[in-house]
JSON list of C-alpha atoms in Angstrom, two decimals:
[
{"chain": "A", "resi": 1, "resn": "MET", "atom": "CA", "xyz": [-118.98, -75.36, 1.49]},
{"chain": "A", "resi": 2, "resn": "PRO", "atom": "CA", "xyz": [-122.08, -74.88, 3.69]},
{"chain": "A", "resi": 3, "resn": "SER", "atom": "CA", "xyz": [-122.57, -72.08, 6.10]},
{"chain": "A", "resi": 4, "resn": "LYS", "atom": "CA", "xyz": [-121.94, -73.04, 9.76]},
{"chain": "A", "resi": 5, "resn": "LEU", "atom": "CA", "xyz": [-123.75, -71.87, 12.87]},
{"chain": "A", "resi": 6, "resn": "PHE", "atom": "CA", "xyz": [-121.93, -72.70, 16.04]},
{"chain": "A", "resi": 7, "resn": "ILE", "atom": "CA", "xyz": [-124.03, -73.37, 19.10]},
{"chain": "A", "resi": 8, "resn": "LEU", "atom": "CA", "xyz": [-122.00, -72.49, 22.34]},
{"chain": "A", "resi": 9, "resn": "LEU", "atom": "CA", "xyz": [-123.32, -73.41, 25.73]},
{"chain": "A", "resi": 10, "resn": "LYS", "atom": "CA", "xyz": [-120.18, -73.35, 27.88]},
{"chain": "A", "resi": 11, "resn": "SER", "atom": "CA", "xyz": [-118.65, -70.44, 29.89]},
{"chain": "A", "resi": 12, "resn": "PRO", "atom": "CA", "xyz": [-115.52, -69.12, 28.13]},
{"chain": "A", "resi": 13, "resn": "HIS", "atom": "CA", "xyz": [-113.58, -70.38, 31.23]},
{"chain": "A", "resi": 14, "resn": "GLU", "atom": "CA", "xyz": [-114.89, -73.90, 30.54]},
{"chain": "A", "resi": 15, "resn": "PHE", "atom": "CA", "xyz": [-114.82, -73.66, 26.66]},
{"chain": "A", "resi": 16, "resn": "THR", "atom": "CA", "xyz": [-111.97, -75.57, 24.89]},
{"chain": "A", "resi": 17, "resn": "GLY", "atom": "CA", "xyz": [-113.23, -75.70, 21.28]},
{"chain": "A", "resi": 18, "resn": "MET", "atom": "CA", "xyz": [-111.80, -72.30, 20.01]},
{"chain": "A", "resi": 19, "resn": "ASP", "atom": "CA", "xyz": [-109.20, -74.10, 17.77]},
{"chain": "A", "resi": 20, "resn": "MET", "atom": "CA", "xyz": [-111.71, -76.74, 16.42]},
{"chain": "A", "resi": 21, "resn": "MET", "atom": "CA", "xyz": [-114.09, -73.74, 15.71]},
{"chain": "A", "resi": 22, "resn": "LYS", "atom": "CA", "xyz": [-111.42, -72.13, 13.60]},
{"chain": "A", "resi": 23, "resn": "ASN", "atom": "CA", "xyz": [-110.67, -75.25, 11.64]},
{"chain": "A", "resi": 24, "resn": "ILE", "atom": "CA", "xyz": [-114.62, -76.03, 11.04]},
{"chain": "A", "resi": 25, "resn": "ALA", "atom": "CA", "xyz": [-115.22, -72.43, 10.15]},
{"chain": "A", "resi": 26, "resn": "ALA", "atom": "CA", "xyz": [-112.20, -71.96, 7.90]},
{"chain": "A", "resi": 27, "resn": "GLY", "atom": "CA", "xyz": [-113.17, -69.26, 5.56]},
{"chain": "A", "resi": 28, "resn": "GLU", "atom": "CA", "xyz": [-116.74, -70.06, 5.20]},
{"chain": "A", "resi": 29, "resn": "ARG", "atom": "CA", "xyz": [-119.74, -67.95, 6.24]},
{"chain": "A", "resi": 30, "resn": "SER", "atom": "CA", "xyz": [-119.94, -68.69, 10.00]},
{"chain": "A", "resi": 31, "resn": "GLY", "atom": "CA", "xyz": [-121.98, -67.39, 13.00]},
{"chain": "A", "resi": 32, "resn": "ALA", "atom": "CA", "xyz": [-122.20, -68.34, 16.60]},
{"chain": "A", "resi": 33, "resn": "ILE", "atom": "CA", "xyz": [-125.37, -68.30, 18.94]},
{"chain": "A", "resi": 34, "resn": "LEU", "atom": "CA", "xyz": [-124.37, -68.09, 22.64]},
{"chain": "A", "resi": 35, "resn": "PHE", "atom": "CA", "xyz": [-126.66, -69.90, 24.93]},
{"chain": "A", "resi": 36, "resn": "GLU", "atom": "CA", "xyz": [-126.59, -70.18, 28.75]},
{"chain": "A", "resi": 37, "resn": "ASP", "atom": "CA", "xyz": [-122.96, -69.38, 30.38]},
{"chain": "A", "resi": 38, "resn": "ALA", "atom": "CA", "xyz": [-121.66, -68.94, 26.93]},
{"chain": "A", "resi": 39, "resn": "ALA", "atom": "CA", "xyz": [-123.16, -65.41, 27.21]},
{"chain": "A", "resi": 40, "resn": "TYR", "atom": "CA", "xyz": [-120.23, -64.37, 29.25]},
{"chain": "A", "resi": 41, "resn": "PHE", "atom": "CA", "xyz": [-118.11, -64.37, 25.78]},
{"chain": "A", "resi": 42, "resn": "ALA", "atom": "CA", "xyz": [-120.24, -61.45, 24.88]},
{"chain": "A", "resi": 43, "resn": "VAL", "atom": "CA", "xyz": [-119.53, -59.27, 28.11]},
{"chain": "A", "resi": 44, "resn": "ASP", "atom": "CA", "xyz": [-115.71, -59.99, 28.16]},
{"chain": "A", "resi": 45, "resn": "LYS", "atom": "CA", "xyz": [-113.78, -57.92, 25.78]},
{"chain": "A", "resi": 46, "resn": "ARG", "atom": "CA", "xyz": [-110.79, -60.14, 25.41]},
{"chain": "A", "resi": 47, "resn": "GLN", "atom": "CA", "xyz": [-112.94, -63.39, 25.13]},
{"chain": "A", "resi": 48, "resn": "ALA", "atom": "CA", "xyz": [-115.34, -61.47, 22.67]},
{"chain": "A", "resi": 49, "resn": "ASN", "atom": "CA", "xyz": [-112.61, -60.30, 20.45]},
{"chain": "A", "resi": 50, "resn": "GLU", "atom": "CA", "xyz": [-111.23, -63.94, 20.26]},
{"chain": "A", "resi": 51, "resn": "LEU", "atom": "CA", "xyz": [-114.63, -65.33, 19.34]},
{"chain": "A", "resi": 52, "resn": "LEU", "atom": "CA", "xyz": [-115.12, -62.48, 16.52]},
{"chain": "A", "resi": 53, "resn": "SER", "atom": "CA", "xyz": [-111.77, -63.40, 15.16]},
{"chain": "A", "resi": 54, "resn": "VAL", "atom": "CA", "xyz": [-113.23, -66.85, 14.35]},
{"chain": "A", "resi": 55, "resn": "VAL", "atom": "CA", "xyz": [-116.87, -66.14, 13.31]},
{"chain": "A", "resi": 56, "resn": "LYS", "atom": "CA", "xyz": [-118.20, -63.44, 11.17]},
{"chain": "A", "resi": 57, "resn": "GLU", "atom": "CA", "xyz": [-121.47, -62.94, 12.98]},
{"chain": "A", "resi": 58, "resn": "ALA", "atom": "CA", "xyz": [-122.19, -63.47, 16.61]},
{"chain": "A", "resi": 59, "resn": "TYR", "atom": "CA", "xyz": [-125.35, -63.53, 18.48]},
{"chain": "A", "resi": 60, "resn": "VAL", "atom": "CA", "xyz": [-126.03, -63.95, 22.44]},
{"chain": "A", "resi": 61, "resn": "MET", "atom": "CA", "xyz": [-129.63, -65.07, 23.76]},
{"chain": "A", "resi": 62, "resn": "ALA", "atom": "CA", "xyz": [-131.21, -61.98, 25.44]},
{"chain": "A", "resi": 63, "resn": "ASP", "atom": "CA", "xyz": [-132.69, -63.94, 28.26]},
{"chain": "A", "resi": 64, "resn": "ASP", "atom": "CA", "xyz": [-129.42, -65.42, 29.16]},
{"chain": "A", "resi": 65, "resn": "LEU", "atom": "CA", "xyz": [-127.77, -62.10, 29.36]},
{"chain": "A", "resi": 66, "resn": "ALA", "atom": "CA", "xyz": [-130.43, -60.68, 31.48]},
{"chain": "A", "resi": 67, "resn": "SER", "atom": "CA", "xyz": [-130.58, -63.75, 33.89]},
{"chain": "A", "resi": 68, "resn": "ARG", "atom": "CA", "xyz": [-126.95, -63.18, 34.55]},
{"chain": "A", "resi": 69, "resn": "GLY", "atom": "CA", "xyz": [-127.33, -59.34, 35.25]},
{"chain": "A", "resi": 70, "resn": "PHE", "atom": "CA", "xyz": [-125.77, -58.28, 31.76]},
{"chain": "A", "resi": 71, "resn": "GLU", "atom": "CA", "xyz": [-128.94, -57.08, 30.06]},
{"chain": "A", "resi": 72, "resn": "GLY", "atom": "CA", "xyz": [-127.80, -54.64, 27.29]},
{"chain": "A", "resi": 73, "resn": "LYS", "atom": "CA", "xyz": [-124.19, -54.89, 28.10]},
{"chain": "A", "resi": 74, "resn": "ALA", "atom": "CA", "xyz": [-122.99, -57.11, 25.21]},
{"chain": "A", "resi": 75, "resn": "VAL", "atom": "CA", "xyz": [-119.85, -55.69, 23.62]},
{"chain": "A", "resi": 76, "resn": "PRO", "atom": "CA", "xyz": [-120.27, -54.12, 19.99]},
{"chain": "A", "resi": 77, "resn": "GLY", "atom": "CA", "xyz": [-120.18, -57.20, 17.35]},
{"chain": "A", "resi": 78, "resn": "PHE", "atom": "CA", "xyz": [-122.79, -59.25, 19.54]},
{"chain": "A", "resi": 79, "resn": "LYS", "atom": "CA", "xyz": [-126.31, -59.06, 18.63]},
{"chain": "A", "resi": 80, "resn": "ALA", "atom": "CA", "xyz": [-128.94, -59.99, 21.45]},
{"chain": "A", "resi": 81, "resn": "ILE", "atom": "CA", "xyz": [-131.66, -62.16, 20.03]},
{"chain": "A", "resi": 82, "resn": "THR", "atom": "CA", "xyz": [-134.82, -63.94, 21.10]},
{"chain": "A", "resi": 83, "resn": "TYR", "atom": "CA", "xyz": [-135.80, -67.56, 20.65]},
{"chain": "A", "resi": 84, "resn": "PRO", "atom": "CA", "xyz": [-137.92, -66.90, 17.44]},
{"chain": "A", "resi": 85, "resn": "GLU", "atom": "CA", "xyz": [-134.80, -65.13, 15.98]},
{"chain": "A", "resi": 86, "resn": "ALA", "atom": "CA", "xyz": [-132.48, -68.08, 17.00]},
{"chain": "A", "resi": 87, "resn": "VAL", "atom": "CA", "xyz": [-135.08, -70.32, 15.15]},
{"chain": "A", "resi": 88, "resn": "GLU", "atom": "CA", "xyz": [-134.91, -68.06, 12.15]},
{"chain": "A", "resi": 89, "resn": "LEU", "atom": "CA", "xyz": [-131.13, -68.33, 11.99]},
{"chain": "A", "resi": 90, "resn": "ILE", "atom": "CA", "xyz": [-130.96, -72.17, 12.50]},
{"chain": "A", "resi": 91, "resn": "MET", "atom": "CA", "xyz": [-133.86, -72.90, 10.00]},
{"chain": "A", "resi": 92, "resn": "GLU", "atom": "CA", "xyz": [-133.33, -70.31, 7.37]},
{"chain": "A", "resi": 93, "resn": "GLN", "atom": "CA", "xyz": [-130.08, -68.30, 7.53]},
{"chain": "A", "resi": 94, "resn": "TYR", "atom": "CA", "xyz": [-127.40, -70.96, 7.91]},
{"chain": "A", "resi": 95, "resn": "ASP", "atom": "CA", "xyz": [-127.04, -74.45, 6.30]},
{"chain": "A", "resi": 96, "resn": "GLN", "atom": "CA", "xyz": [-125.69, -76.48, 9.41]},
{"chain": "A", "resi": 97, "resn": "THR", "atom": "CA", "xyz": [-125.48, -75.94, 13.11]},
{"chain": "A", "resi": 98, "resn": "VAL", "atom": "CA", "xyz": [-122.33, -77.34, 15.13]},
{"chain": "A", "resi": 99, "resn": "THR", "atom": "CA", "xyz": [-122.55, -77.65, 18.83]},
{"chain": "A", "resi": 100, "resn": "LEU", "atom": "CA", "xyz": [-119.13, -77.21, 20.70]},
{"chain": "B", "resi": 1, "resn": "MET", "atom": "CA", "xyz": [-143.28, -76.99, 6.22]},
{"chain": "B", "resi": 2, "resn": "LYS", "atom": "CA", "xyz": [-139.58, -77.72, 7.28]},
{"chain": "B", "resi": 3, "resn": "THR", "atom": "CA", "xyz": [-138.73, -79.88, 10.19]},
{"chain": "B", "resi": 4, "resn": "MET", "atom": "CA", "xyz": [-136.27, -78.91, 13.18]},
{"chain": "B", "resi": 5, "resn": "VAL", "atom": "CA", "xyz": [-134.57, -81.88, 14.82]},
{"chain": "B", "resi": 6, "resn": "ILE", "atom": "CA", "xyz": [-133.16, -81.37, 18.33]},
{"chain": "B", "resi": 7, "resn": "GLN", "atom": "CA", "xyz": [-131.14, -83.88, 19.99]},
{"chain": "B", "resi": 8, "resn": "ILE", "atom": "CA", "xyz": [-130.58, -83.85, 23.85]},
{"chain": "B", "resi": 9, "resn": "ARG", "atom": "CA", "xyz": [-128.65, -85.85, 26.50]},
{"chain": "B", "resi": 10, "resn": "THR", "atom": "CA", "xyz": [-128.42, -83.78, 29.55]},
{"chain": "B", "resi": 11, "resn": "GLY", "atom": "CA", "xyz": [-130.51, -84.49, 32.61]},
{"chain": "B", "resi": 12, "resn": "SER", "atom": "CA", "xyz": [-133.38, -82.28, 33.13]},
{"chain": "B", "resi": 13, "resn": "MET", "atom": "CA", "xyz": [-131.97, -80.77, 36.35]},
{"chain": "B", "resi": 14, "resn": "MET", "atom": "CA", "xyz": [-128.40, -80.73, 35.54]},
{"chain": "B", "resi": 15, "resn": "ASN", "atom": "CA", "xyz": [-128.21, -77.45, 33.86]},
{"chain": "B", "resi": 16, "resn": "MET", "atom": "CA", "xyz": [-130.50, -75.34, 31.62]},
{"chain": "B", "resi": 17, "resn": "ASP", "atom": "CA", "xyz": [-129.81, -77.30, 28.33]},
{"chain": "B", "resi": 18, "resn": "THR", "atom": "CA", "xyz": [-133.14, -79.13, 28.35]},
{"chain": "B", "resi": 19, "resn": "ASN", "atom": "CA", "xyz": [-134.86, -75.59, 29.05]},
{"chain": "B", "resi": 20, "resn": "VAL", "atom": "CA", "xyz": [-132.96, -74.15, 25.93]},
{"chain": "B", "resi": 21, "resn": "ALA", "atom": "CA", "xyz": [-134.08, -77.24, 24.02]},
{"chain": "B", "resi": 22, "resn": "VAL", "atom": "CA", "xyz": [-137.65, -76.78, 24.96]},
{"chain": "B", "resi": 23, "resn": "LYS", "atom": "CA", "xyz": [-137.67, -73.06, 24.39]},
{"chain": "B", "resi": 24, "resn": "LEU", "atom": "CA", "xyz": [-136.25, -73.54, 21.05]},
{"chain": "B", "resi": 25, "resn": "ALA", "atom": "CA", "xyz": [-138.81, -76.23, 20.16]},
{"chain": "B", "resi": 26, "resn": "ARG", "atom": "CA", "xyz": [-141.71, -73.82, 21.44]},
{"chain": "B", "resi": 27, "resn": "ALA", "atom": "CA", "xyz": [-140.39, -70.90, 19.18]},
{"chain": "B", "resi": 28, "resn": "ALA", "atom": "CA", "xyz": [-140.01, -73.19, 16.21]},
{"chain": "B", "resi": 29, "resn": "SER", "atom": "CA", "xyz": [-143.44, -74.82, 16.75]},
{"chain": "B", "resi": 30, "resn": "GLN", "atom": "CA", "xyz": [-145.10, -71.36, 17.00]},
{"chain": "B", "resi": 31, "resn": "LYS", "atom": "CA", "xyz": [-143.39, -70.21, 13.77]},
{"chain": "B", "resi": 32, "resn": "GLY", "atom": "CA", "xyz": [-145.20, -73.45, 12.10]},
{"chain": "B", "resi": 33, "resn": "TYR", "atom": "CA", "xyz": [-142.17, -75.68, 11.80]},
{"chain": "B", "resi": 34, "resn": "ASP", "atom": "CA", "xyz": [-142.52, -79.27, 12.73]},
{"chain": "B", "resi": 35, "resn": "VAL", "atom": "CA", "xyz": [-140.27, -80.42, 15.55]},
{"chain": "B", "resi": 36, "resn": "ARG", "atom": "CA", "xyz": [-138.68, -83.60, 16.52]},
{"chain": "B", "resi": 37, "resn": "ILE", "atom": "CA", "xyz": [-136.66, -84.01, 19.83]},
{"chain": "B", "resi": 38, "resn": "PHE", "atom": "CA", "xyz": [-134.73, -87.16, 20.53]},
{"chain": "B", "resi": 39, "resn": "ALA", "atom": "CA", "xyz": [-133.69, -87.68, 24.04]},
{"chain": "B", "resi": 40, "resn": "TYR", "atom": "CA", "xyz": [-130.88, -90.17, 25.11]},
{"chain": "B", "resi": 41, "resn": "GLY", "atom": "CA", "xyz": [-128.23, -90.70, 27.90]},
{"chain": "B", "resi": 42, "resn": "GLU", "atom": "CA", "xyz": [-129.40, -88.49, 30.82]},
{"chain": "B", "resi": 43, "resn": "GLY", "atom": "CA", "xyz": [-131.84, -86.62, 28.50]},
{"chain": "B", "resi": 44, "resn": "VAL", "atom": "CA", "xyz": [-134.42, -89.31, 28.74]},
{"chain": "B", "resi": 45, "resn": "THR", "atom": "CA", "xyz": [-135.34, -87.71, 32.18]},
{"chain": "B", "resi": 46, "resn": "LEU", "atom": "CA", "xyz": [-137.36, -85.41, 30.07]},
{"chain": "B", "resi": 47, "resn": "ILE", "atom": "CA", "xyz": [-140.23, -87.87, 29.28]},
{"chain": "B", "resi": 48, "resn": "LYS", "atom": "CA", "xyz": [-140.54, -89.19, 32.74]},
{"chain": "B", "resi": 49, "resn": "GLU", "atom": "CA", "xyz": [-144.07, -88.51, 33.92]},
{"chain": "B", "resi": 50, "resn": "GLY", "atom": "CA", "xyz": [-144.88, -86.97, 37.34]},
{"chain": "B", "resi": 51, "resn": "GLN", "atom": "CA", "xyz": [-141.75, -84.80, 37.36]},
{"chain": "B", "resi": 52, "resn": "ASP", "atom": "CA", "xyz": [-142.35, -82.10, 40.46]},
{"chain": "B", "resi": 53, "resn": "PRO", "atom": "CA", "xyz": [-139.25, -79.72, 40.28]},
{"chain": "B", "resi": 54, "resn": "LYS", "atom": "CA", "xyz": [-141.20, -77.33, 42.65]},
{"chain": "B", "resi": 55, "resn": "ARG", "atom": "CA", "xyz": [-139.99, -73.90, 42.12]},
{"chain": "B", "resi": 56, "resn": "PHE", "atom": "CA", "xyz": [-137.61, -74.89, 39.02]},
{"chain": "B", "resi": 57, "resn": "PRO", "atom": "CA", "xyz": [-139.16, -74.74, 35.44]},
{"chain": "B", "resi": 58, "resn": "ASN", "atom": "CA", "xyz": [-141.07, -78.24, 34.94]},
{"chain": "B", "resi": 59, "resn": "VAL", "atom": "CA", "xyz": [-139.62, -79.17, 31.32]},
{"chain": "B", "resi": 60, "resn": "GLY", "atom": "CA", "xyz": [-141.97, -82.22, 31.49]},
{"chain": "B", "resi": 61, "resn": "ALA", "atom": "CA", "xyz": [-145.18, -80.30, 31.60]},
{"chain": "B", "resi": 62, "resn": "GLU", "atom": "CA", "xyz": [-143.88, -77.64, 29.13]},
{"chain": "B", "resi": 63, "resn": "SER", "atom": "CA", "xyz": [-142.81, -80.37, 26.70]},
{"chain": "B", "resi": 64, "resn": "LYS", "atom": "CA", "xyz": [-146.16, -82.12, 27.07]},
{"chain": "B", "resi": 65, "resn": "ALA", "atom": "CA", "xyz": [-147.95, -78.96, 26.14]},
{"chain": "B", "resi": 66, "resn": "LEU", "atom": "CA", "xyz": [-145.91, -78.80, 22.97]},
{"chain": "B", "resi": 67, "resn": "VAL", "atom": "CA", "xyz": [-146.67, -82.40, 22.13]},
{"chain": "B", "resi": 68, "resn": "GLU", "atom": "CA", "xyz": [-150.46, -81.59, 22.50]},
{"chain": "B", "resi": 69, "resn": "ALA", "atom": "CA", "xyz": [-150.12, -78.68, 20.15]},
{"chain": "B", "resi": 70, "resn": "GLY", "atom": "CA", "xyz": [-149.63, -81.30, 17.50]},
{"chain": "B", "resi": 71, "resn": "ASN", "atom": "CA", "xyz": [-146.56, -80.49, 15.50]},
{"chain": "B", "resi": 72, "resn": "VAL", "atom": "CA", "xyz": [-144.01, -81.65, 18.07]},
{"chain": "B", "resi": 73, "resn": "GLU", "atom": "CA", "xyz": [-142.87, -85.25, 18.53]},
{"chain": "B", "resi": 74, "resn": "ILE", "atom": "CA", "xyz": [-140.49, -86.44, 21.46]},
{"chain": "B", "resi": 75, "resn": "SER", "atom": "CA", "xyz": [-139.13, -89.81, 21.90]},
{"chain": "B", "resi": 76, "resn": "ALA", "atom": "CA", "xyz": [-136.44, -91.32, 23.98]},
{"chain": "B", "resi": 77, "resn": "CYS", "atom": "CA", "xyz": [-134.03, -94.19, 23.64]},
{"chain": "B", "resi": 78, "resn": "VAL", "atom": "CA", "xyz": [-135.32, -97.42, 24.98]},
{"chain": "B", "resi": 79, "resn": "THR", "atom": "CA", "xyz": [-131.79, -98.62, 26.12]},
{"chain": "B", "resi": 80, "resn": "CYS", "atom": "CA", "xyz": [-130.85, -95.47, 27.99]},
{"chain": "B", "resi": 81, "resn": "CYS", "atom": "CA", "xyz": [-134.45, -95.36, 29.69]},
{"chain": "B", "resi": 82, "resn": "ALA", "atom": "CA", "xyz": [-134.01, -99.07, 30.85]},
{"chain": "B", "resi": 83, "resn": "ALA", "atom": "CA", "xyz": [-130.52, -98.24, 32.03]},
{"chain": "B", "resi": 84, "resn": "ARG", "atom": "CA", "xyz": [-132.15, -95.54, 34.48]},
{"chain": "B", "resi": 85, "resn": "GLY", "atom": "CA", "xyz": [-134.98, -97.80, 35.53]},
{"chain": "B", "resi": 86, "resn": "LEU", "atom": "CA", "xyz": [-137.49, -95.91, 33.23]},
{"chain": "B", "resi": 87, "resn": "ARG", "atom": "CA", "xyz": [-140.12, -98.45, 32.32]},
{"chain": "B", "resi": 88, "resn": "ARG", "atom": "CA", "xyz": [-142.75, -98.39, 29.52]},
{"chain": "B", "resi": 89, "resn": "GLY", "atom": "CA", "xyz": [-145.83, -96.84, 30.82]},
{"chain": "B", "resi": 90, "resn": "GLU", "atom": "CA", "xyz": [-143.93, -94.32, 32.97]},
{"chain": "B", "resi": 91, "resn": "GLU", "atom": "CA", "xyz": [-143.46, -91.78, 30.09]},
{"chain": "B", "resi": 92, "resn": "ILE", "atom": "CA", "xyz": [-145.67, -88.67, 29.80]},
{"chain": "B", "resi": 93, "resn": "PRO", "atom": "CA", "xyz": [-148.55, -89.35, 27.69]},
{"chain": "B", "resi": 94, "resn": "GLY", "atom": "CA", "xyz": [-147.99, -88.51, 24.08]},
{"chain": "B", "resi": 95, "resn": "MET", "atom": "CA", "xyz": [-144.18, -88.90, 24.27]},
{"chain": "B", "resi": 96, "resn": "LYS", "atom": "CA", "xyz": [-142.63, -92.01, 23.22]},
{"chain": "B", "resi": 97, "resn": "ILE", "atom": "CA", "xyz": [-140.04, -94.61, 24.50]},
{"chain": "B", "resi": 98, "resn": "GLY", "atom": "CA", "xyz": [-138.42, -95.33, 21.14]},
{"chain": "B", "resi": 99, "resn": "SER", "atom": "CA", "xyz": [-135.09, -96.02, 19.64]},
{"chain": "B", "resi": 100, "resn": "LEU", "atom": "CA", "xyz": [-132.11, -94.59, 17.73]},
{"chain": "B", "resi": 101, "resn": "THR", "atom": "CA", "xyz": [-132.63, -97.21, 15.14]},
{"chain": "B", "resi": 102, "resn": "ASN", "atom": "CA", "xyz": [-136.20, -96.45, 14.48]},
{"chain": "B", "resi": 103, "resn": "ASP", "atom": "CA", "xyz": [-136.92, -93.06, 15.72]},
{"chain": "B", "resi": 104, "resn": "LEU", "atom": "CA", "xyz": [-133.76, -90.97, 15.46]},
{"chain": "B", "resi": 105, "resn": "SER", "atom": "CA", "xyz": [-132.97, -92.33, 12.12]},
{"chain": "B", "resi": 106, "resn": "ARG", "atom": "CA", "xyz": [-136.41, -91.35, 10.90]},
{"chain": "B", "resi": 107, "resn": "TYR", "atom": "CA", "xyz": [-135.97, -87.93, 12.45]},
{"chain": "B", "resi": 108, "resn": "VAL", "atom": "CA", "xyz": [-132.42, -87.43, 10.73]},
{"chain": "B", "resi": 109, "resn": "ALA", "atom": "CA", "xyz": [-133.98, -88.54, 7.42]},
{"chain": "B", "resi": 110, "resn": "GLU", "atom": "CA", "xyz": [-137.09, -86.27, 7.45]},
{"chain": "B", "resi": 111, "resn": "GLY", "atom": "CA", "xyz": [-135.40, -83.20, 9.11]},
{"chain": "B", "resi": 112, "resn": "ASP", "atom": "CA", "xyz": [-134.20, -80.09, 7.38]},
{"chain": "B", "resi": 113, "resn": "ARG", "atom": "CA", "xyz": [-131.91, -78.91, 10.29]},
{"chain": "B", "resi": 114, "resn": "MET", "atom": "CA", "xyz": [-130.45, -80.78, 13.29]},
{"chain": "B", "resi": 115, "resn": "ILE", "atom": "CA", "xyz": [-129.28, -79.14, 16.46]},
{"chain": "B", "resi": 116, "resn": "THR", "atom": "CA", "xyz": [-127.66, -80.57, 19.52]},
{"chain": "B", "resi": 117, "resn": "ILE", "atom": "CA", "xyz": [-128.34, -79.02, 22.82]},
{"chain": "B", "resi": 118, "resn": "ALA", "atom": "CA", "xyz": [-125.87, -81.02, 24.97]},
{"chain": "B", "resi": 119, "resn": "ARG", "atom": "CA", "xyz": [-122.27, -80.45, 26.20]}
]
């Protein structure tokens, strides 16, 4: 099964795709990149733990953290990345992207 | 070199989705990848010439610069453009009013990875 990289854009309070993500990820190598308000997943412990129980690797866009006043405050398990690093993940590290 | 295909369908001024798509396209283009962006729904606002968002980021101008760099192609769905009164000749030079049938299908066939930036 191809490895999957989830693209999340919505805030945890607006996001309703966790169960779908569990089903799609289902034991395969999986990761998530948090863009825009999805960056709040990376600074709320409970939401962060729920997401980390679904995907093996989690990334958050550094500029989305900074623009929301959370620079350097991602909880352990979330790596803050730049756009070139996001391109590397999309084009080279994972087989498919899934936007939810 | 590999090709990244980005699909957008959010209005340029609705939220940051189009900005994210343009920043991804820029990063990929600068890393040497070819990039294809296809816009439909409200996403077609990206290609409208004459955008003047004042103090907000001007994604039209930013993406025009990407097209001029050479390895980025941007097209938008003709049906969605017509539905919004966006006529041929009103698109940013270098961008194309195209179609799902001719352009998106070609992008998907040629692309190595496809990413949707929409909610």
